[in-house]
Amino acid sequence: MPRTRPAPSHQHVHDWLTAHADSTGYRVKEVPLDQLEGWHTDPDTGNLVHHTGRFYSVEGLEVAVEDDATRDLALSRHHGEPGDRRWEQPIIVQPEIGILGILVKRFDGVPHMLMQAKMEPGNINTLQLSPTVQATRSNYTRVHQGNAVPYLEYFTRAGRGRPLADALQSEQASWFLGKRNRNVVIETDDDLPVLDGFRWCSPEELRGLLHLDNVVNMDSRTVLAACLPPSGAGLAPDEDSFAGALTRSAAAPSRLTGLTSRFTGIKARRNLTRRRIPLARAAGWQRGHDRIDRADGRYFSVLGVDVHAGDREVAHWSQPLLKPAGRGVIALVARRFDGVVQLLMRARTDAGTFDIAELAPTVQCLPGNHGSPPPFLDLVLSASPERIRFDAVHSEEGGRFYHAENRYLIVEADDVPPEAPEGFLWATLRDLQELVLHSHYLNVEARCLLTCLLALR
Amino acid sequence: MPRTRPAPSHQHVHDWLTAHADSTGYRVKEVPLDQLEGWHTDPDTGNLVHHTGRFYSVEGLEVAVEDDATRDLALSRHHGEPGDRRWEQPIIVQPEIGILGILVKRFDGVPHMLMQAKMEPGNINTLQLSPTVQATRSNYTRVHQGNAVPYLEYFTRAGRGRPLADALQSEQASWFLGKRNRNVVIETDDDLPVLDGFRWCSPEELRGLLHLDNVVNMDSRTVLAACLPPSGAGLAPDEDSFAGALTRSAAAPSRLTGLTSRFTGIKARRNLTRRRIPLARAAGWQRGHDRIDRADGRYFSVLGVDVHAGDREVAHWSQPLLKPAGRGVIALVARRFDGVVQLLMRARTDAGTFDIAELAPTVQCLPGNHGSPPPFLDLVLSASPERIRFDAVHSEEGGRFYHAENRYLIVEADDVPPEAPEGFLWATLRDLQELVLHSHYLNVEARCLLTCLLALR
């Protein structure tokens, strides 16, 4: 059980992760939904539920979004997105709040994060780097009757360390109905043992790993948004690099109330109405014996898997997973104003958004799935290489999503108009770092991109 | 139309308000619910709804609150409040988000607030001091077909001033299902006309008025929480008064993450489950031809009123109002630690709480209505006069509540234990001032008490 800081190279961490993957007998097999052990389809509603009524369910949702601003401006025709939208879809309902927690400890003054090699059935490469604790409420209150969750007490008992961040944060609102997890960072001085499968990682190692495809999982990325120090923090104030101009906003006067005011104004004039409906009645969706999907193959499908795992709390289980219809694009457009980088955020409302709207990346979509392309998609996909500040493929939560990949892009574009279009807002890195300490400002895709911003060197 | 600052005396403002009240022909008459014009009782559900389906409705709600912490500690027996609670009740459903906005302008460097003399049918004294704009969405989008709302454009159009605060904030969660209004403060330099019924008020005048019973309405109090400067701000740092010790926290290092972490921990282990049910099925409640109430007379009743008003957007209308079963107590216990005042907040979950729990005053109850008294009620009601820092009766929103009064108390008690009981948290004035800029931290009763704190001299 090493208690010292590992050599500062992300390659070492990656080798350790790969070695760990080879040593486990983790197997995932697709099975028809009708044969999913422990799960059944309610004969009245068509909803997919666990026999205990716990964990999560797949149900139907009817959604209507009205927006005075886009209706008035008839922006719908410009942007290919109607001001008023109305649709039905399957959605994952998981009211329980889990814990995504990272334990931080300083070695030689540098904060290190205790990360975990963790398998999830939906992961493309099985094993990814996870937070210290990644546990649903069912996990940690032992509904599974599995093993105890290591290091849990740092996050559930007060006084076991200093909280650096702690808020309920939303997850993929296209696929989850109002789902949140507690995102929590605790700093400790304890000389605690490092268990097998865990490792202290430096900020520099994590930055390196974040540039690799499908290594740092979503649960890590969302929590790192609140604790990874920006690499440009030590740069000279006149540093002309993108990272320098990015972190320069820390010295600029706070404009946060201006930003939150525009955001609150958008929320106040947007109406999100929704009603849970029987899944069997969701228009456009069909239920086969093996999966739930659409005749046109768009958006996503729901399938089932059998999982055999060596070192999880439970050694064998079955579950449904949501599989997106393709690889998505999650992109941030950046532009410098007076030497300070501004990031173009979009106030976005999805089927499952907890509170009307959250600040999302400039672009967040499955290209080709939604009729005409959303604003700025062409700009980010056609950006010349010297404009691209970040480009890596990352996975979304492998415990609920099957091979759900997104291309995360940060593009500097000095030719976008300084006036943000209706529903968009310019924000600085500092703004995002302040907002991520509170609930329901940044959606999970924006938090993941914030972590990518902090990984820039 | 005076454009200059009025003489700095709250008595002048009070005289102006009283004179304005005498000049209007405002009449409110109780009428049976069955004869309420424009409203009807749905024959299937018993819900009380407007014929347009807009404005608001009175429906039934089934509520269950589970809390791991209180269950484990069996605090229920100590405090007379079971750890797990389950009940049914009528509740007001009003999904639309209105605007409560105050316009601020500096005269000789001192920020003044543009306040309004406004009548509401539920007010005991008819007319109270309101924010610059107090409008439901139906008001300001002209569903009533009434007059335009003065000064509205400062709050709905960007660039008409500098936002000082702007967030969606909850209202009485015992009576409203997840209701929020936009609380917004805009500072302007415009030389704008002061219309009849409006007046610029100084912080000193507002502080004086807040010590009077039933003068400053709830809508003003909740917005003032985000913009009234503390009177102690100009005091010497060694000032030994309560106000001095209160504002000293502004100089102390921020402990906000410690506080939000404890609050997030409480929310993560508390479960709020609720379901809208037909009002006719709400157990314990009965519907007569004239009102909705309980056989035991507890909690509240719902009655109807006819209103004739001279200068409102609409000159005559009828509406249901909720009438509490008595005068409530809303109290804050304060204690000094190392010369800094700490305030004892309670993480409170009511039927209509938007997001599981909000920080509430130490005590918030209708004495005698809830079996054994809640914690600290006896302490605040039996406090000797020299311990009482604030004591005034204020009304809750007269547009929805009928003669709903609460006694607002701030009590300094150096004999309360420094360890906050389960579900309670110590916070400084600075903490509350930071939290009030964001949604869903402070409930409306806590925000009103925060304004009372800022009124201390």
mmCIF file of C-alpha atoms in Angstrom, chain A residues 68 71 95-99 137 140-141 156 158 163-168 180 182-184 186 256-258 260-262 264-271 354-356 434-435 437-441, chain B residues 68 71 95-99 137 140-141 156 158 163-168 180 182-184 186 256-258 260-262 264-271 354-356 434-435 437-441:
data_model
loop_
_atom_site.group_PDB
_atom_site.id
_atom_site.type_symbol
_atom_site.label_atom_id
_atom_site.label_comp_id
_atom_site.label_asym_id
_atom_site.label_seq_id
_atom_site.Cartn_x
_atom_site.Cartn_y
_atom_site.Cartn_z
ATOM 1 C CA ASP A 68 -41.316 33.745 -25.397
ATOM 2 C CA ARG A 71 -41.144 32.597 -30.405
ATOM 3 C CA PRO A 95 -34.757 9.667 -7.935
ATOM 4 C CA GLU A 96 -32.035 8.505 -5.539
ATOM 5 C CA ILE A 97 -29.023 10.774 -5.088
ATOM 6 C CA GLY A 98 -25.643 9.034 -5.238
ATOM 7 C CA ILE A 99 -22.176 10.212 -4.251
ATOM 8 C CA ARG A 137 -27.511 5.397 -2.759
ATOM 9 C CA TYR A 140 -23.737 2.687 -0.225
ATOM 10 C CA THR A 141 -26.765 1.879 1.870
ATOM 11 C CA THR A 156 -20.812 10.797 4.692
ATOM 12 C CA ALA A 158 -18.806 15.442 8.928
ATOM 13 C CA PRO A 163 -14.854 20.268 1.980
ATOM 14 C CA LEU A 164 -13.503 22.074 -1.104
ATOM 15 C CA ALA A 165 -16.741 21.677 -3.092
ATOM 16 C CA ASP A 166 -20.075 19.981 -2.427
ATOM 17 C CA ALA A 167 -23.268 20.386 -4.467
ATOM 18 C CA LEU A 168 -26.004 18.318 -6.068
ATOM 19 C CA ARG A 180 -28.646 14.461 -9.619
ATOM 20 C CA ARG A 182 -23.748 14.769 -4.966
ATOM 21 C CA ASN A 183 -20.432 16.061 -6.382
ATOM 22 C CA VAL A 184 -18.095 16.404 -3.417
ATOM 23 C CA ILE A 186 -12.829 16.562 0.537
ATOM 24 C CA LEU A 256 -21.019 37.025 -12.216
ATOM 25 C CA THR A 257 -24.254 38.853 -11.379
ATOM 26 C CA GLY A 258 -24.477 40.122 -14.955
ATOM 27 C CA THR A 260 -26.594 35.001 -13.639
ATOM 28 C CA SER A 261 -29.076 37.798 -14.356
ATOM 29 C CA ARG A 262 -29.175 37.028 -18.076
ATOM 30 C CA THR A 264 -32.327 33.933 -14.743
ATOM 31 C CA GLY A 265 -34.090 36.093 -17.333
ATOM 32 C CA ILE A 266 -33.983 33.238 -19.841
ATOM 33 C CA LYS A 267 -35.326 30.760 -17.279
ATOM 34 C CA ALA A 268 -38.144 33.095 -16.236
ATOM 35 C CA ARG A 269 -39.486 33.402 -19.768
ATOM 36 C CA ARG A 270 -39.086 29.743 -20.753
ATOM 37 C CA ASN A 271 -41.777 27.213 -19.826
ATOM 38 C CA PHE A 354 -34.198 19.680 -13.236
ATOM 39 C CA ASP A 355 -34.867 23.436 -13.228
ATOM 40 C CA ILE A 356 -36.008 24.742 -16.651
ATOM 41 C CA GLU A 434 -17.644 30.001 -9.344
ATOM 42 C CA LEU A 435 -20.884 28.596 -10.779
ATOM 43 C CA LEU A 437 -19.766 25.275 -6.725
ATOM 44 C CA HIS A 438 -23.569 25.611 -6.841
ATOM 45 C CA SER A 439 -26.333 23.340 -8.146
ATOM 46 C CA HIS A 440 -28.087 23.636 -11.500
ATOM 47 C CA TYR A 441 -25.988 26.252 -13.265
ATOM 48 C CA ASP B 68 -31.736 8.719 7.391
ATOM 49 C CA ARG B 71 -34.409 8.112 11.744
ATOM 50 C CA PRO B 95 -46.233 27.064 -12.117
ATOM 51 C CA GLU B 96 -45.792 30.494 -13.695
ATOM 52 C CA ILE B 97 -42.816 32.559 -12.600
ATOM 53 C CA GLY B 98 -43.572 36.189 -11.773
ATOM 54 C CA ILE B 99 -41.277 39.176 -11.254
ATOM 55 C CA ARG B 137 -46.561 36.328 -15.508
ATOM 56 C CA TYR B 140 -47.234 41.297 -17.207
ATOM 57 C CA THR B 141 -48.101 39.316 -20.315
ATOM 58 C CA THR B 156 -37.487 42.316 -18.861
ATOM 59 C CA ALA B 158 -31.355 43.567 -21.001
ATOM 60 C CA PRO B 163 -28.206 43.856 -12.212
ATOM 61 C CA LEU B 164 -27.215 43.717 -8.523
ATOM 62 C CA ALA B 165 -29.071 40.453 -7.855
ATOM 63 C CA ASP B 166 -31.255 38.164 -9.952
ATOM 64 C CA ALA B 167 -32.374 34.638 -9.036
ATOM 65 C CA LEU B 168 -35.494 32.488 -8.946
ATOM 66 C CA ARG B 180 -40.838 30.553 -7.460
ATOM 67 C CA ARG B 182 -37.782 36.019 -10.057
ATOM 68 C CA ASN B 183 -36.205 38.251 -7.372
ATOM 69 C CA VAL B 184 -34.319 40.957 -9.236
ATOM 70 C CA ILE B 186 -31.526 46.623 -11.104
ATOM 71 C CA LEU B 256 -19.188 29.143 2.717
ATOM 72 C CA THR B 257 -18.099 25.772 1.318
ATOM 73 C CA GLY B 258 -18.168 24.281 4.825
ATOM 74 C CA THR B 260 -22.938 24.425 1.728
ATOM 75 C CA SER B 261 -21.279 21.036 2.236
ATOM 76 C CA ARG B 262 -23.224 20.333 5.417
ATOM 77 C CA THR B 264 -25.759 19.323 0.613
ATOM 78 C CA GLY B 265 -25.100 16.360 2.920
ATOM 79 C CA ILE B 266 -28.478 16.849 4.582
ATOM 80 C CA LYS B 267 -30.251 17.082 1.215
ATOM 81 C CA ALA B 268 -28.511 13.969 -0.111
ATOM 82 C CA ARG B 269 -29.744 11.807 2.745
ATOM 83 C CA ARG B 270 -33.274 13.193 2.902
ATOM 84 C CA ASN B 271 -35.982 11.839 0.600
ATOM 85 C CA PHE B 354 -38.707 22.869 -4.747
ATOM 86 C CA ASP B 355 -35.463 20.979 -4.082
ATOM 87 C CA ILE B 356 -35.692 18.683 -1.014
ATOM 88 C CA GLU B 434 -23.774 35.300 -0.463
ATOM 89 C CA LEU B 435 -26.353 32.494 -0.551
ATOM 90 C CA LEU B 437 -27.763 35.608 -4.675
ATOM 91 C CA HIS B 438 -28.477 32.006 -5.741
ATOM 92 C CA SER B 439 -31.680 29.974 -5.975
ATOM 93 C CA HIS B 440 -32.950 27.475 -3.412
ATOM 94 C CA TYR B 441 -30.613 28.072 -0.480
#
